Short mmCIF file of C-alpha atoms in Angstrom, two decimals:
data_model
loop_
_atom_site.label_atom_id
_atom_site.label_comp_id
_atom_site.label_asym_id
_atom_site.label_seq_id
_atom_site.Cartn_x
_atom_site.Cartn_y
_atom_site.Cartn_z
CA MET A 79 98.40 88.06 92.10
CA GLU A 80 96.23 88.96 89.48
CA PHE A 81 92.73 88.63 89.24
CA ARG A 82 89.53 90.58 87.68
CA LEU A 83 86.74 92.48 88.97
CA ARG A 84 83.59 93.61 87.10
CA TYR A 85 80.89 96.08 88.03
CA SER A 86 77.54 96.91 85.79
CA GLY A 87 75.97 100.25 87.08
CA PRO A 88 75.70 103.98 87.09
CA LEU A 89 79.18 105.37 87.62
CA LYS A 90 78.64 108.51 88.52
CA ALA A 91 81.54 112.18 88.77
CA THR A 92 83.02 112.82 92.09
CA GLN A 93 85.37 115.53 92.13
CA ARG A 94 86.97 115.67 95.89
CA ASP A 95 86.49 114.55 99.31
CA PRO A 96 85.20 115.95 102.89
CA LEU A 97 88.03 117.08 104.50
CA PRO A 98 88.94 114.31 107.53
CA GLY A 99 86.91 115.39 110.59
CA SER A 100 84.01 117.18 108.46
CA LEU A 101 80.54 116.26 109.27
CA GLN A 102 80.26 116.84 105.40
CA THR A 103 78.95 113.17 103.49
CA THR A 104 80.74 111.92 101.03
CA LYS A 105 79.02 112.58 97.17
CA HIS A 106 77.56 109.48 96.01
CA ALA A 107 77.66 107.19 99.56
CA ALA A 108 74.92 105.29 98.75
CA LEU A 109 76.19 104.20 94.86
CA LYS A 110 80.08 103.48 96.47
CA GLN A 111 78.32 101.29 99.24
CA SER A 112 76.33 99.55 96.19
CA MET A 113 79.85 99.11 94.57
CA ARG A 114 81.48 97.85 97.34
CA SER A 115 78.64 95.68 98.35
CA SER A 116 78.98 94.20 94.25
CA PHE A 117 83.37 93.75 95.38
CA ASN A 118 82.54 92.08 98.34
CA ARG A 119 80.75 89.03 96.75
CA GLN A 120 84.00 89.23 94.27
CA LEU A 121 86.16 89.11 96.76
CA ARG A 122 85.17 86.90 99.39
CA THR A 123 85.11 84.13 96.14
CA LEU A 124 88.47 84.91 95.92
CA TRP A 125 89.60 84.73 99.48
CA LYS A 126 87.61 81.36 99.29
CA THR A 127 88.99 80.05 96.27
CA THR A 128 93.00 81.21 96.95
CA GLY A 129 94.70 78.66 98.95
CA PHE A 130 97.36 80.58 100.85
CA LEU A 131 94.04 83.45 101.68
CA SER A 132 91.85 80.22 102.45
CA GLY A 133 94.53 78.03 103.78
CA ASN A 134 95.20 80.27 106.85
CA GLN A 135 91.73 80.80 108.75
CA ASP A 136 92.99 78.03 111.33
CA GLY A 137 91.30 79.27 115.03
CA PRO A 138 90.29 82.68 116.34
CA THR A 139 93.30 83.27 117.96
CA SER A 140 95.30 82.36 114.52
CA THR A 141 98.64 85.01 114.25
CA LYS A 142 98.76 84.76 110.59
CA PRO A 143 98.88 87.83 108.46
CA TYR A 144 95.36 87.16 106.48
CA HIS A 145 93.19 85.38 108.95
CA ILE A 146 90.20 86.94 108.38
CA GLY A 147 89.43 87.88 111.89
CA ARG A 148 92.08 89.70 112.88
CA LEU A 149 92.01 91.80 109.89
CA SER A 150 88.01 92.39 110.69
CA GLU A 151 88.95 93.66 113.98
CA LYS A 152 91.54 95.88 113.31
CA HIS A 153 89.39 97.43 110.56
CA GLN A 154 86.20 98.49 112.27
CA LEU A 155 83.85 101.28 111.47
CA GLU A 156 80.72 101.79 113.35
CA LEU A 157 79.03 98.19 113.40
CA TRP A 158 80.62 97.24 110.52
CA LYS A 159 83.97 95.30 110.14
CA PHE A 160 85.60 94.85 107.01
CA VAL A 161 88.99 92.71 105.16
CA PRO A 162 90.70 94.81 103.03
CA LEU A 163 92.94 92.35 100.76
CA VAL A 164 96.01 94.92 100.12
CA THR A 165 97.51 97.13 103.66
CA GLU A 166 99.99 98.78 104.30
CA ASN A 167 100.83 96.56 106.94
CA LEU A 168 101.28 93.35 104.86
CA GLU A 169 103.46 95.95 102.37
CA LEU A 170 101.52 95.26 99.49
CA ILE A 171 100.77 98.02 96.50
CA THR A 172 98.83 97.85 93.67
CA THR A 173 97.66 98.71 90.19
CA ILE A 174 94.44 98.47 87.80
CA ASP A 175 93.56 98.06 84.79
CA ILE A 176 89.90 99.27 83.66
CA MET A 177 88.19 98.33 80.62
CA LEU A 178 84.83 100.68 80.60
CA LEU A 179 82.15 99.93 78.09
CA ARG A 180 79.79 103.19 77.93
CA LEU A 181 76.39 104.50 76.49
CA ASP A 182 77.97 106.87 74.61
CA HIS A 183 80.64 106.71 71.73
CA PRO A 184 84.13 107.41 72.98
CA GLY A 185 84.98 111.22 72.29
CA SER A 186 81.71 111.85 73.06
CA SER A 187 81.01 115.57 75.36
CA LEU A 188 79.69 113.31 78.00
CA TRP A 189 82.42 111.75 79.54
CA SER A 190 85.45 113.99 78.33
CA GLY A 191 85.14 116.28 81.09
CA ASP A 192 84.58 113.87 84.29
CA MET A 193 86.21 110.85 82.98
CA ASP A 194 88.94 111.16 85.71
CA ASN A 195 86.07 112.16 88.74
CA ARG A 196 84.34 108.75 87.23
CA ILE A 197 87.54 106.80 87.78
CA LYS A 198 87.99 108.23 91.30
CA THR A 199 84.55 106.95 92.37
CA LEU A 200 85.18 103.65 91.18
CA ILE A 201 88.60 103.80 93.56
CA ASP A 202 86.34 104.98 96.07
CA ALA A 203 84.41 101.98 95.85
CA LEU A 204 87.90 99.72 95.54
CA GLU A 205 88.72 101.19 98.88
CA MET A 206 87.30 100.83 102.73
CA PRO A 207 85.02 103.39 103.39
CA THR A 208 86.00 106.61 105.74
CA GLN A 209 83.64 108.30 108.57
CA ASN A 210 82.12 110.31 105.88
CA ASP A 211 80.54 108.06 104.35
CA ASN A 212 77.43 107.59 106.22
CA TYR A 213 78.17 103.73 107.13
CA GLY A 214 76.66 104.53 110.73
CA SER A 215 73.14 104.91 109.26
CA LEU A 216 73.56 101.74 107.86
CA HIS A 217 73.52 98.07 108.89
CA PRO A 218 75.61 95.45 107.42
CA THR A 219 73.23 92.12 105.91
CA GLU A 220 74.85 88.59 106.79
CA ASP A 221 76.85 88.52 103.73
CA GLN A 222 78.52 91.69 104.36
CA GLN A 223 79.57 91.09 107.74
CA PRO A 224 83.04 90.84 107.41
CA LEU A 225 82.21 93.31 103.74
CA PHE A 226 85.66 91.96 101.66
CA CYS A 227 87.99 95.79 100.00
CA LEU A 228 90.77 95.24 97.85
CA LEU A 229 92.25 97.98 99.16
CA GLU A 230 92.90 99.86 103.15
CA ASN A 231 93.19 103.21 101.37
CA ASP A 232 93.99 104.35 98.15
CA ARG A 233 97.66 105.06 99.14
CA LEU A 234 98.43 101.57 98.18
CA LEU A 235 97.22 101.99 94.33
CA THR A 236 100.31 102.61 92.30
CA GLY A 237 99.24 102.80 88.86
CA VAL A 238 95.57 103.21 87.10
CA ASN A 239 95.32 102.45 83.01
CA VAL A 240 91.95 103.41 81.43
CA SER A 241 90.37 102.21 78.51
CA THR A 242 86.64 102.76 77.09
CA ASP A 243 84.42 101.84 74.60
CA LEU A 244 80.89 101.66 73.27
CA LEU A 245 78.42 98.72 75.42
CA LEU A 246 76.33 97.46 72.80
CA ASP A 247 74.09 95.54 74.68
CA PRO A 248 72.81 98.03 77.72
CA PRO A 249 69.82 96.77 79.88
CA GLU A 250 66.45 99.08 78.53
CA ASP A 251 66.30 101.48 81.34
CA ALA A 252 69.93 102.00 81.60
CA GLU A 253 70.80 106.01 82.66
CA PRO A 254 73.32 107.85 81.09
CA SER A 255 76.16 107.04 83.61
CA TYR A 256 75.46 103.54 82.73
CA VAL A 257 78.90 101.67 82.81
CA ASP A 258 80.29 98.04 82.60
CA ALA A 259 83.73 97.80 84.14
CA LEU A 260 86.86 95.00 83.82
CA ILE A 261 88.63 95.99 85.96
CA THR A 262 92.55 93.82 86.02
CA VAL A 263 93.87 93.80 89.85
CA ARG A 264 97.68 92.91 89.98
CA ILE A 265 99.14 92.89 93.48
CA ARG A 266 102.76 93.29 94.38
CA PRO A 267 104.93 93.56 97.49
CA LYS A 268 106.42 97.08 97.97
CA ASN A 269 109.19 94.88 100.04
CA LEU A 270 109.14 91.25 99.84
CA THR A 271 108.18 89.16 103.62
CA PHE A 272 107.59 86.20 104.75
CA ASN A 273 103.78 87.23 105.42
CA ASN A 274 103.85 88.47 101.35
CA ILE A 275 105.29 86.13 100.11
CA GLY A 276 101.88 84.61 98.49
CA PHE A 277 102.26 87.47 96.08
#
């Protein structure tokens, strides 16, 4: 399965995640939630327009592997419910190709030191949040319940390719970290089963 996601906005560097169980809040948690909301709208459309996903929703007691209700009941955090597309249970893995259009010219010192850490922020926003992402203080809107995510966790991401170029028409008020990103997602089964044959 192959499709594309887009993101336009600030992309700040994240060096490392808080240790599991710590009280430390994830760096740039609000930015990552904003990015997840953008991806949620796109992934919700993907589910509606992809035959084996949209046709897999018959009844609240369905046992089908891509039933939105079952997935969202299984993946909860505080008041939030999540629907990841790539999950360990379904034995799926994914690779992504990222084209980043940015304000500074490729090779400039602004990006050269923290490119990997900015990509980490993007990957964090593609996966379900953790307890440290401060979701206990957030309330989902109607279109965020459930919230669609690409990844159950980033262990299911097996490859990342990144290309960058100059953004020629940025918004007038764009901050230095602003990017226009096009993300090509490729999903395939790790082991082919009846449940993941659609991929």
